mmCIF file as gemmi writes it, N, C-alpha and C atoms, coordinates in Angstrom:
data_model
loop_
_atom_site.group_PDB
_atom_site.id
_atom_site.type_symbol
_atom_site.label_atom_id
_atom_site.label_alt_id
_atom_site.label_comp_id
_atom_site.label_asym_id
_atom_site.label_entity_id
_atom_site.label_seq_id
_atom_site.pdbx_PDB_ins_code
_atom_site.Cartn_x
_atom_site.Cartn_y
_atom_site.Cartn_z
_atom_site.occupancy
_atom_site.B_iso_or_equiv
_atom_site.pdbx_formal_charge
_atom_site.auth_seq_id
_atom_site.auth_asym_id
_atom_site.pdbx_PDB_model_num
ATOM 1 N N . MET Axp A 1 ? 10.168 -4.777 3.168 1 0 ? 1 A 1
ATOM 2 C CA . MET Axp A 1 ? 10.425 -4.831 1.739 1 0 ? 1 A 1
ATOM 3 C C . MET Axp A 1 ? 11.439 -4.079 1.014 1 0 ? 1 A 1
ATOM 4 N N . PRO Axp A 2 ? 11.749 -5.458 0.017 1 0 ? 2 A 1
ATOM 5 C CA . PRO Axp A 2 ? 12.945 -4.809 -0.764 1 0 ? 2 A 1
ATOM 6 C C . PRO Axp A 2 ? 12.732 -3.612 -1.513 1 0 ? 2 A 1
ATOM 7 N N . VAL Axp A 3 ? 14.122 -2.974 -1.673 1 0 ? 3 A 1
ATOM 8 C CA . VAL Axp A 3 ? 13.883 -1.499 -1.91 1 0 ? 3 A 1
ATOM 9 C C . VAL Axp A 3 ? 13.218 -1.076 -3.626 1 0 ? 3 A 1
ATOM 10 N N . LYS Axp A 4 ? 13.211 -2.539 -4.092 1 0 ? 4 A 1
ATOM 11 C CA . LYS Axp A 4 ? 12.764 -1.786 -5.698 1 0 ? 4 A 1
ATOM 12 C C . LYS Axp A 4 ? 11.265 -2.253 -5.55 1 0 ? 4 A 1
ATOM 13 N N . MET Axp A 5 ? 10.725 -3.019 -4.411 1 0 ? 5 A 1
ATOM 14 C CA . MET Axp A 5 ? 9.183 -2.984 -4.25 1 0 ? 5 A 1
ATOM 15 C C . MET Axp A 5 ? 8.726 -1.693 -3.448 1 0 ? 5 A 1
ATOM 16 N N . GLN Axp A 6 ? 9.478 -1.138 -2.773 1 0 ? 6 A 1
ATOM 17 C CA . GLN Axp A 6 ? 9.354 0.262 -1.916 1 0 ? 6 A 1
ATOM 18 C C . GLN Axp A 6 ? 9.395 1.32 -2.939 1 0 ? 6 A 1
ATOM 19 N N . ILE Axp A 7 ? 10.036 1.529 -4.037 1 0 ? 7 A 1
ATOM 20 C CA . ILE Axp A 7 ? 9.934 2.091 -5.266 1 0 ? 7 A 1
ATOM 21 C C . ILE Axp A 7 ? 9.057 1.877 -5.48 1 0 ? 7 A 1
ATOM 22 N N . GLN Axp A 8 ? 8.664 0.885 -6.052 1 0 ? 8 A 1
ATOM 23 C CA . GLN Axp A 8 ? 7.534 0.651 -6.627 1 0 ? 8 A 1
ATOM 24 C C . GLN Axp A 8 ? 5.858 1.231 -6.062 1 0 ? 8 A 1
ATOM 25 N N . ALA Axp A 9 ? 6.188 0.577 -4.745 1 0 ? 9 A 1
ATOM 26 C CA . ALA Axp A 9 ? 5.077 1.273 -4.171 1 0 ? 9 A 1
ATOM 27 C C . ALA Axp A 9 ? 4.858 2.646 -3.89 1 0 ? 9 A 1
ATOM 28 N N . MET Axp A 10 ? 5.824 3.421 -3.754 1 0 ? 10 A 1
ATOM 29 C CA . MET Axp A 10 ? 5.789 4.98 -3.997 1 0 ? 10 A 1
ATOM 30 C C . MET Axp A 10 ? 5.328 5.221 -5.474 1 0 ? 10 A 1
ATOM 31 N N . ALA Axp A 11 ? 5.617 4.783 -6.315 1 0 ? 11 A 1
ATOM 32 C CA . ALA Axp A 11 ? 5.516 5.101 -7.882 1 0 ? 11 A 1
ATOM 33 C C . ALA Axp A 11 ? 4.163 4.791 -8.016 1 0 ? 11 A 1
ATOM 34 N N . SER Axp A 12 ? 3.276 3.601 -7.372 1 0 ? 12 A 1
ATOM 35 C CA . SER Axp A 12 ? 1.841 3.015 -7.647 1 0 ? 12 A 1
ATOM 36 C C . SER Axp A 12 ? 1.101 4.245 -6.879 1 0 ? 12 A 1
ATOM 37 N N . ALA Axp A 13 ? 1.777 4.773 -5.837 1 0 ? 13 A 1
ATOM 38 C CA . ALA Axp A 13 ? 0.641 5.495 -5.094 1 0 ? 13 A 1
ATOM 39 C C . ALA Axp A 13 ? 1.039 7.378 -5.661 1 0 ? 13 A 1
ATOM 40 N N . SER Axp A 14 ? 1.975 7.667 -6.426 1 0 ? 14 A 1
ATOM 41 C CA . SER Axp A 14 ? 2.041 8.719 -6.975 1 0 ? 14 A 1
ATOM 42 C C . SER Axp A 14 ? 1.151 8.93 -8.226 1 0 ? 14 A 1
ATOM 43 N N . GLU Axp A 15 ? 0.882 7.708 -8.836 1 0 ? 15 A 1
ATOM 44 C CA . GLU Axp A 15 ? 0.181 7.847 -10.047 1 0 ? 15 A 1
ATOM 45 C C . GLU Axp A 15 ? -1.372 7.662 -9.47 1 0 ? 15 A 1
ATOM 46 N N . ALA Axp A 16 ? -1.723 7.173 -8.513 1 0 ? 16 A 1
ATOM 47 C CA . ALA Axp A 16 ? -2.685 6.487 -8.191 1 0 ? 16 A 1
ATOM 48 C C . ALA Axp A 16 ? -3.245 8.242 -7.477 1 0 ? 16 A 1
ATOM 49 N N . LEU Axp A 17 ? -2.344 9.22 -7.127 1 0 ? 17 A 1
ATOM 50 C CA . LEU Axp A 17 ? -3.014 10.87 -6.504 1 0 ? 17 A 1
ATOM 51 C C . LEU Axp A 17 ? -3.258 11.375 -8.097 1 0 ? 17 A 1
ATOM 52 N N . ASP Axp A 18 ? -2.473 10.882 -8.846 1 0 ? 18 A 1
ATOM 53 C CA . ASP Axp A 18 ? -2.849 11.729 -10.256 1 0 ? 18 A 1
ATOM 54 C C . ASP Axp A 18 ? -4.27 11.234 -10.741 1 0 ? 18 A 1
ATOM 55 N N . LEU Axp A 19 ? -4.576 9.847 -10.706 1 0 ? 19 A 1
ATOM 56 C CA . LEU Axp A 19 ? -5.475 9.583 -11.276 1 0 ? 19 A 1
ATOM 57 C C . LEU Axp A 19 ? -7.096 9.93 -10.497 1 0 ? 19 A 1
ATOM 58 N N . TYR Axp A 20 ? -6.769 9.962 -8.968 1 0 ? 20 A 1
ATOM 59 C CA . TYR Axp A 20 ? -8.148 10.075 -7.987 1 0 ? 20 A 1
ATOM 60 C C . TYR Axp A 20 ? -7.932 11.477 -7.1 1 0 ? 20 A 1
ATOM 61 N N . ASP Axp A 21 ? -9.069 11.635 -6.899 1 0 ? 21 A 1
ATOM 62 C CA . ASP Axp A 21 ? -9.197 12.799 -5.712 1 0 ? 21 A 1
ATOM 63 C C . ASP Axp A 21 ? -8.334 12.087 -4.581 1 0 ? 21 A 1
ATOM 64 N N . VAL Axp A 22 ? -7.637 13.379 -3.855 1 0 ? 22 A 1
ATOM 65 C CA . VAL Axp A 22 ? -7.024 12.861 -2.862 1 0 ? 22 A 1
ATOM 66 C C . VAL Axp A 22 ? -7.79 12.261 -1.788 1 0 ? 22 A 1
ATOM 67 N N . LEU Axp A 23 ? -9.325 12.506 -1.456 1 0 ? 23 A 1
ATOM 68 C CA . LEU Axp A 23 ? -10.316 12.117 -0.712 1 0 ? 23 A 1
ATOM 69 C C . LEU Axp A 23 ? -10.758 10.854 -1.202 1 0 ? 23 A 1
ATOM 70 N N . ASP Axp A 24 ? -10.079 10.081 -2.096 1 0 ? 24 A 1
ATOM 71 C CA . ASP Axp A 24 ? -10.58 9.169 -2.664 1 0 ? 24 A 1
ATOM 72 C C . ASP Axp A 24 ? -9.817 7.631 -2.378 1 0 ? 24 A 1
ATOM 73 N N . TYR Axp A 25 ? -9.981 7.552 -1.051 1 0 ? 25 A 1
ATOM 74 C CA . TYR Axp A 25 ? -9.14 6.788 -0.281 1 0 ? 25 A 1
ATOM 75 C C . TYR Axp A 25 ? -9.315 4.968 -0.988 1 0 ? 25 A 1
ATOM 76 N N . LYS Axp A 26 ? -10.637 5.14 -1.441 1 0 ? 26 A 1
ATOM 77 C CA . LYS Axp A 26 ? -11.01 3.689 -1.783 1 0 ? 26 A 1
ATOM 78 C C . LYS Axp A 26 ? -10.08 3.355 -3.058 1 0 ? 26 A 1
ATOM 79 N N . SER Axp A 27 ? -10.611 4.121 -3.938 1 0 ? 27 A 1
ATOM 80 C CA . SER Axp A 27 ? -10.087 4.12 -5.441 1 0 ? 27 A 1
ATOM 81 C C . SER Axp A 27 ? -8.574 4.233 -5.414 1 0 ? 27 A 1
ATOM 82 N N . ILE Axp A 28 ? -7.913 5.007 -4.836 1 0 ? 28 A 1
ATOM 83 C CA . ILE Axp A 28 ? -6.41 4.759 -4.104 1 0 ? 28 A 1
ATOM 84 C C . ILE Axp A 28 ? -5.878 3.706 -3.867 1 0 ? 28 A 1
ATOM 85 N N . ALA Axp A 29 ? -6.299 2.959 -2.781 1 0 ? 29 A 1
ATOM 86 C CA . ALA Axp A 29 ? -5.708 2.139 -2.427 1 0 ? 29 A 1
ATOM 87 C C . ALA Axp A 29 ? -6.246 0.977 -3.308 1 0 ? 29 A 1
ATOM 88 N N . ALA Axp A 30 ? -7.221 0.452 -4.153 1 0 ? 30 A 1
ATOM 89 C CA . ALA Axp A 30 ? -7.911 -0.073 -5.196 1 0 ? 30 A 1
ATOM 90 C C . ALA Axp A 30 ? -6.638 -0.569 -5.975 1 0 ? 30 A 1
ATOM 91 N N . HIS Axp A 31 ? -6.345 0.794 -6.372 1 0 ? 31 A 1
ATOM 92 C CA . HIS Axp A 31 ? -5.12 1.083 -7.783 1 0 ? 31 A 1
ATOM 93 C C . HIS Axp A 31 ? -4.008 0.128 -7.083 1 0 ? 31 A 1
ATOM 94 N N . MET Axp A 32 ? -3.647 0.681 -6.187 1 0 ? 32 A 1
ATOM 95 C CA . MET Axp A 32 ? -2.601 -0.015 -5.801 1 0 ? 32 A 1
ATOM 96 C C . MET Axp A 32 ? -2.513 -1.486 -5.187 1 0 ? 32 A 1
ATOM 97 N N . LYS Axp A 33 ? -3.568 -1.84 -4.961 1 0 ? 33 A 1
ATOM 98 C CA . LYS Axp A 33 ? -3.719 -3.194 -4.492 1 0 ? 33 A 1
ATOM 99 C C . LYS Axp A 33 ? -3.675 -4.049 -5.851 1 0 ? 33 A 1
ATOM 100 N N . LYS Axp A 34 ? -4.305 -3.518 -7.016 1 0 ? 34 A 1
ATOM 101 C CA . LYS Axp A 34 ? -4.28 -4.118 -8.142 1 0 ? 34 A 1
ATOM 102 C C . LYS Axp A 34 ? -3.203 -4.317 -8.725 1 0 ? 34 A 1
ATOM 103 N N . GLU Axp A 35 ? -2.267 -2.793 -8.726 1 0 ? 35 A 1
ATOM 104 C CA . GLU Axp A 35 ? -0.992 -3.168 -9.273 1 0 ? 35 A 1
ATOM 105 C C . GLU Axp A 35 ? -0.016 -4.173 -8.599 1 0 ? 35 A 1
ATOM 106 N N . PHE Axp A 36 ? -0.281 -3.944 -7.27 1 0 ? 36 A 1
ATOM 107 C CA . PHE Axp A 36 ? 0.93 -5.26 -6.734 1 0 ? 36 A 1
ATOM 108 C C . PHE Axp A 36 ? 0.525 -6.657 -6.895 1 0 ? 36 A 1
ATOM 109 N N . ASP Axp A 37 ? -0.952 -6.772 -6.889 1 0 ? 37 A 1
ATOM 110 C CA . ASP Axp A 37 ? -1.33 -8.135 -7.249 1 0 ? 37 A 1
ATOM 111 C C . ASP Axp A 37 ? -0.832 -8.535 -8.716 1 0 ? 37 A 1
ATOM 112 N N . LYS Axp A 38 ? -1.015 -7.568 -9.586 1 0 ? 38 A 1
ATOM 113 C CA . LYS Axp A 38 ? -0.781 -7.828 -10.756 1 0 ? 38 A 1
ATOM 114 C C . LYS Axp A 38 ? 1.066 -8.158 -11.208 1 0 ? 38 A 1
ATOM 115 N N . LYS Axp A 39 ? 1.325 -7.187 -10.182 1 0 ? 39 A 1
ATOM 116 C CA . LYS Axp A 39 ? 3.087 -7.492 -10.627 1 0 ? 39 A 1
ATOM 117 C C . LYS Axp A 39 ? 3.878 -8.185 -9.598 1 0 ? 39 A 1
ATOM 118 N N . TYR Axp A 40 ? 3.455 -8.525 -8.279 1 0 ? 40 A 1
ATOM 119 C CA . TYR Axp A 40 ? 3.714 -9.63 -7.536 1 0 ? 40 A 1
ATOM 120 C C . TYR Axp A 40 ? 2.963 -10.894 -7.168 1 0 ? 40 A 1
ATOM 121 N N . GLY Axp A 41 ? 2.283 -11.019 -7.512 1 0 ? 41 A 1
ATOM 122 C CA . GLY Axp A 41 ? 1.1 -11.926 -7.271 1 0 ? 41 A 1
ATOM 123 C C . GLY Axp A 41 ? 0.227 -11.366 -6.333 1 0 ? 41 A 1
ATOM 124 N N . GLY Axp A 42 ? -0.934 -12.73 -6.271 1 0 ? 42 A 1
ATOM 125 C CA . GLY Axp A 42 ? -2.01 -11.601 -5.192 1 0 ? 42 A 1
ATOM 126 C C . GLY Axp A 42 ? -1.829 -11.922 -3.714 1 0 ? 42 A 1
ATOM 127 N N . GLY Axp A 43 ? -2.982 -11.798 -3.154 1 0 ? 43 A 1
ATOM 128 C CA . GLY Axp A 43 ? -2.878 -11.378 -1.67 1 0 ? 43 A 1
ATOM 129 C C . GLY Axp A 43 ? -2.376 -10.205 -0.884 1 0 ? 43 A 1
ATOM 130 N N . TRP Axp A 44 ? -2.41 -9.27 -2.155 1 0 ? 44 A 1
ATOM 131 C CA . TRP Axp A 44 ? -1.872 -7.533 -1.181 1 0 ? 44 A 1
ATOM 132 C C . TRP Axp A 44 ? -3.126 -7.078 -0.722 1 0 ? 44 A 1
ATOM 133 N N . GLN Axp A 45 ? -2.686 -6.209 0.099 1 0 ? 45 A 1
ATOM 134 C CA . GLN Axp A 45 ? -3.758 -5.28 0.91 1 0 ? 45 A 1
ATOM 135 C C . GLN Axp A 45 ? -3.192 -4.259 0.786 1 0 ? 45 A 1
ATOM 136 N N . CYS Axp A 46 ? -4.052 -2.837 0.727 1 0 ? 46 A 1
ATOM 137 C CA . CYS Axp A 46 ? -3.62 -1.627 0.919 1 0 ? 46 A 1
ATOM 138 C C . CYS Axp A 46 ? -4.403 -1.052 1.9 1 0 ? 46 A 1
ATOM 139 N N . VAL Axp A 47 ? -4 -0.019 2.611 1 0 ? 47 A 1
ATOM 140 C CA . VAL Axp A 47 ? -4.632 0.715 3.457 1 0 ? 47 A 1
ATOM 141 C C . VAL Axp A 47 ? -4.145 2.6 3.185 1 0 ? 47 A 1
ATOM 142 N N . VAL Axp A 48 ? -5.47 3.264 2.812 1 0 ? 48 A 1
ATOM 143 C CA . VAL Axp A 48 ? -4.973 4.689 2.539 1 0 ? 48 A 1
ATOM 144 C C . VAL Axp A 48 ? -5.554 5.768 3.451 1 0 ? 48 A 1
ATOM 145 N N . GLY Axp A 49 ? -5.152 6.471 4.035 1 0 ? 49 A 1
ATOM 146 C CA . GLY Axp A 49 ? -6.176 7.51 4.563 1 0 ? 49 A 1
ATOM 147 C C . GLY Axp A 49 ? -5.142 8.609 5.581 1 0 ? 49 A 1
ATOM 148 N N . PHE Axp A 50 ? -5.232 9.55 6.217 1 0 ? 50 A 1
ATOM 149 C CA . PHE Axp A 50 ? -4.937 10.469 7.244 1 0 ? 50 A 1
ATOM 150 C C . PHE Axp A 50 ? -4.789 9.698 8.639 1 0 ? 50 A 1
ATOM 151 N N . PHE Axp A 51 ? -5.594 9.347 9.11 1 0 ? 51 A 1
ATOM 152 C CA . PHE Axp A 51 ? -5.087 8.188 10.272 1 0 ? 51 A 1
ATOM 153 C C . PHE Axp A 51 ? -6 7.319 10.573 1 0 ? 51 A 1
ATOM 154 N N . PHE Axp A 52 ? -5.348 6.118 10.687 1 0 ? 52 A 1
ATOM 155 C CA . PHE Axp A 52 ? -5.76 4.804 11.237 1 0 ? 52 A 1
ATOM 156 C C . PHE Axp A 52 ? -4.867 4.025 12.006 1 0 ? 52 A 1
ATOM 157 N N . GLY Axp A 53 ? -5.379 3.053 12.15 1 0 ? 53 A 1
ATOM 158 C CA . GLY Axp A 53 ? -4.64 2.087 13.167 1 0 ? 53 A 1
ATOM 159 C C . GLY Axp A 53 ? -4.839 0.605 12.809 1 0 ? 53 A 1
ATOM 160 N N . CYS Axp A 54 ? -4.132 0.059 13.104 1 0 ? 54 A 1
ATOM 161 C CA . CYS Axp A 54 ? -3.943 -1.548 12.168 1 0 ? 54 A 1
ATOM 162 C C . CYS Axp A 54 ? -3.519 -2.182 13.251 1 0 ? 54 A 1
ATOM 163 N N . PHE Axp A 55 ? -3.794 -3.806 13.006 1 0 ? 55 A 1
ATOM 164 C CA . PHE Axp A 55 ? -3.329 -4.898 13.509 1 0 ? 55 A 1
ATOM 165 C C . PHE Axp A 55 ? -3.405 -6.06 12.477 1 0 ? 55 A 1
ATOM 166 N N . PHE Axp A 56 ? -2.086 -6.728 12.073 1 0 ? 56 A 1
ATOM 167 C CA . PHE Axp A 56 ? -2.305 -7.755 11.131 1 0 ? 56 A 1
ATOM 168 C C . PHE Axp A 56 ? -1.025 -8.55 11.24 1 0 ? 56 A 1
ATOM 169 N N . THR Axp A 57 ? -1.017 -9.961 10.459 1 0 ? 57 A 1
ATOM 170 C CA . THR Axp A 57 ? -0.053 -10.681 10.278 1 0 ? 57 A 1
ATOM 171 C C . THR Axp A 57 ? 0.31 -10.63 8.555 1 0 ? 57 A 1
ATOM 172 N N . HIS Axp A 58 ? 1.589 -10.355 8.318 1 0 ? 58 A 1
ATOM 173 C CA . HIS Axp A 58 ? 1.846 -10.08 7.345 1 0 ? 58 A 1
ATOM 174 C C . HIS Axp A 58 ? 3.08 -11.198 6.691 1 0 ? 58 A 1
ATOM 175 N N . SER Axp A 59 ? 2.901 -11.174 5.757 1 0 ? 59 A 1
ATOM 176 C CA . SER Axp A 59 ? 4.437 -12.15 4.886 1 0 ? 59 A 1
ATOM 177 C C . SER Axp A 59 ? 5.866 -11.173 5.082 1 0 ? 59 A 1
ATOM 178 N N . LYS Axp A 60 ? 7.129 -12.485 5.607 1 0 ? 60 A 1
ATOM 179 C CA . LYS Axp A 60 ? 7.842 -11.488 5.773 1 0 ? 60 A 1
ATOM 180 C C . LYS Axp A 60 ? 8.633 -11.165 4.518 1 0 ? 60 A 1
ATOM 181 N N . GLY Axp A 61 ? 8.858 -9.729 4.89 1 0 ? 61 A 1
ATOM 182 C CA . GLY Axp A 61 ? 9.704 -8.93 3.319 1 0 ? 61 A 1
ATOM 183 C C . GLY Axp A 61 ? 8.101 -8.064 2.569 1 0 ? 61 A 1
ATOM 184 N N . SER Axp A 62 ? 7.329 -8.446 3.177 1 0 ? 62 A 1
ATOM 185 C CA . SER Axp A 62 ? 6.221 -7.544 2.188 1 0 ? 62 A 1
ATOM 186 C C . SER Axp A 62 ? 5.217 -6.307 2.631 1 0 ? 62 A 1
ATOM 187 N N . PHE Axp A 63 ? 6.139 -5.566 3.634 1 0 ? 63 A 1
ATOM 188 C CA . PHE Axp A 63 ? 5.198 -4.703 4.55 1 0 ? 63 A 1
ATOM 189 C C . PHE Axp A 63 ? 5.959 -3.164 4.178 1 0 ? 63 A 1
ATOM 190 N N . ILE Axp A 64 ? 5.049 -2.264 4.132 1 0 ? 64 A 1
ATOM 191 C CA . ILE Axp A 64 ? 5.765 -1.028 3.862 1 0 ? 64 A 1
ATOM 192 C C . ILE Axp A 64 ? 5.242 0.373 4.654 1 0 ? 64 A 1
ATOM 193 N N . TYR Axp A 65 ? 5.215 0.908 5.17 1 0 ? 65 A 1
ATOM 194 C CA . TYR Axp A 65 ? 4.404 2.18 5.847 1 0 ? 65 A 1
ATOM 195 C C . TYR Axp A 65 ? 5.012 3.488 5.171 1 0 ? 65 A 1
ATOM 196 N N . PHE Axp A 66 ? 4.227 4.585 4.791 1 0 ? 66 A 1
ATOM 197 C CA . PHE Axp A 66 ? 4.736 5.793 4.358 1 0 ? 66 A 1
ATOM 198 C C . PHE Axp A 66 ? 4.016 6.864 3.624 1 0 ? 66 A 1
ATOM 199 N N . THR Axp A 67 ? 4.826 8.152 3.691 1 0 ? 67 A 1
ATOM 200 C CA . THR Axp A 67 ? 3.689 9.002 3.92 1 0 ? 67 A 1
ATOM 201 C C . THR Axp A 67 ? 4.273 9.918 2.185 1 0 ? 67 A 1
ATOM 202 N N . LEU Axp A 68 ? 2.871 9.957 1.675 1 0 ? 68 A 1
ATOM 203 C CA . LEU Axp A 68 ? 3.18 10.981 0.278 1 0 ? 68 A 1
ATOM 204 C C . LEU Axp A 68 ? 2.253 11.902 0.25 1 0 ? 68 A 1
ATOM 205 N N . GLU Axp A 69 ? 2.462 13.5 -0.027 1 0 ? 69 A 1
ATOM 206 C CA . GLU Axp A 69 ? 1.8 14.293 0.099 1 0 ? 69 A 1
ATOM 207 C C . GLU Axp A 69 ? 1.203 14.64 1.396 1 0 ? 69 A 1
ATOM 208 N N . THR Axp A 70 ? -0.469 14.209 1.701 1 0 ? 70 A 1
ATOM 209 C CA . THR Axp A 70 ? -0.809 14.158 3.045 1 0 ? 70 A 1
ATOM 210 C C . THR Axp A 70 ? -1.355 13.23 3.052 1 0 ? 70 A 1
ATOM 211 N N . LEU Axp A 71 ? -1.039 12.106 2.328 1 0 ? 71 A 1
ATOM 212 C CA . LEU Axp A 71 ? -1.787 10.472 3.049 1 0 ? 71 A 1
ATOM 213 C C . LEU Axp A 71 ? -0.469 9.615 3.256 1 0 ? 71 A 1
ATOM 214 N N . ASN Axp A 72 ? -1.046 8.712 4.42 1 0 ? 72 A 1
ATOM 215 C CA . ASN Axp A 72 ? -0.13 7.568 4.807 1 0 ? 72 A 1
ATOM 216 C C . ASN Axp A 72 ? -0.764 6.567 3.85 1 0 ? 72 A 1
ATOM 217 N N . PHE Axp A 73 ? 0.315 5.53 3.937 1 0 ? 73 A 1
ATOM 218 C CA . PHE Axp A 73 ? -0.368 4.452 2.632 1 0 ? 73 A 1
ATOM 219 C C . PHE Axp A 73 ? 0.678 2.897 3.374 1 0 ? 73 A 1
ATOM 220 N N . LEU Axp A 74 ? -0.144 2.306 3.613 1 0 ? 74 A 1
ATOM 221 C CA . LEU Axp A 74 ? 0.413 0.843 4.155 1 0 ? 74 A 1
ATOM 222 C C . LEU Axp A 74 ? 0.035 -0.021 3.014 1 0 ? 74 A 1
ATOM 223 N N . ILE Axp A 75 ? 1.104 -0.772 2.695 1 0 ? 75 A 1
ATOM 224 C CA . ILE Axp A 75 ? 0.902 -2.247 1.752 1 0 ? 75 A 1
ATOM 225 C C . ILE Axp A 75 ? 1.595 -3.265 2.28 1 0 ? 75 A 1
ATOM 226 N N . PHE Axp A 76 ? 1.078 -4.488 2.21 1 0 ? 76 A 1
ATOM 227 C CA . PHE Axp A 76 ? 1.129 -5.79 3.287 1 0 ? 76 A 1
ATOM 228 C C . PHE Axp A 76 ? 0.973 -6.905 1.969 1 0 ? 76 A 1
ATOM 229 N N . LYS Axp A 77 ? 1.409 -7.71 2.31 1 0 ? 77 A 1
ATOM 230 C CA . LYS Axp A 77 ? 0.966 -8.955 1.686 1 0 ? 77 A 1
ATOM 231 C C . LYS Axp A 77 ? 0.268 -9.83 3.118 1 0 ? 77 A 1
ATOM 232 N N . GLY Axp A 78 ? -0.568 -10.531 2.962 1 0 ? 78 A 1
ATOM 233 C CA . GLY Axp A 78 ? -1.307 -11.35 3.962 1 0 ? 78 A 1
ATOM 234 C C . GLY Axp A 78 ? -0.528 -12.541 4.162 1 0 ? 78 A 1
ATOM 235 N N . ASP Axp A 79 ? -0.894 -13.016 5.516 1 0 ? 79 A 1
ATOM 236 C CA . ASP Axp A 79 ? 0.132 -14.022 5.815 1 0 ? 79 A 1
ATOM 237 C C . ASP Axp A 79 ? -0.607 -14.958 7.034 1 0 ? 79 A 1
ATOM 238 N N . SER Axp A 80 ? -0.377 -16.211 7.21 1 0 ? 80 A 1
ATOM 239 C CA . SER Axp A 80 ? -1.414 -17.139 8.111 1 0 ? 80 A 1
ATOM 240 C C . SER Axp A 80 ? -0.027 -17.498 9.436 1 0 ? 80 A 1
ATOM 241 N N . SER Axp A 81 ? 1.118 -17.204 9.266 1 0 ? 81 A 1
ATOM 242 C CA . SER Axp A 81 ? 2.104 -17.344 10.276 1 0 ? 81 A 1
ATOM 243 C C . SER Axp A 81 ? 2.001 -16.387 11.462 1 0 ? 81 A 1
ATOM 244 N N . PRO Axp A 82 ? 2.372 -16.679 12.637 1 0 ? 82 A 1
ATOM 245 C CA . PRO Axp A 82 ? 2.171 -15.788 14.08 1 0 ? 82 A 1
ATOM 246 C C . PRO Axp A 82 ? 3.365 -14.15 13.623 1 0 ? 82 A 1
ATOM 247 N N . SER Axp A 83 ? 3.742 -13.639 12.844 1 0 ? 83 A 1
ATOM 248 C CA . SER Axp A 83 ? 4.677 -12.857 13.04 1 0 ? 83 A 1
ATOM 249 C C . SER Axp A 83 ? 3.446 -11.764 12.706 1 0 ? 83 A 1
ATOM 250 N N . ALA Axp A 84 ? 3.877 -10.716 13.427 1 0 ? 84 A 1
ATOM 251 C CA . ALA Axp A 84 ? 2.248 -9.449 13.223 1 0 ? 84 A 1
ATOM 252 C C . ALA Axp A 84 ? 3.237 -7.907 13.584 1 0 ? 84 A 1
ATOM 253 N N . ALA Axp A 85 ? 2.264 -6.964 12.547 1 0 ? 85 A 1
ATOM 254 C CA . ALA Axp A 85 ? 2.953 -5.83 12.681 1 0 ? 85 A 1
ATOM 255 C C . ALA Axp A 85 ? 1.962 -4.956 13.519 1 0 ? 85 A 1
């Protein structure tokens, strides 16, 4: 993911943590997905939590995984090509 989008992802996560309880993963993820859909077009997915596993296909340059405070954040844009993360 380009640096500008990475910064946006972390800013969106921080904003969501200010708005929602830290255990309200669904609302935090929905907030971030809506922000990215609005700013960068539809198709974004967001996973938030303490522990999770995943396997998916994503668009090149659209993946970030980071930790903020005590939560892990994963944001990506779906893709149908065979590159997996």
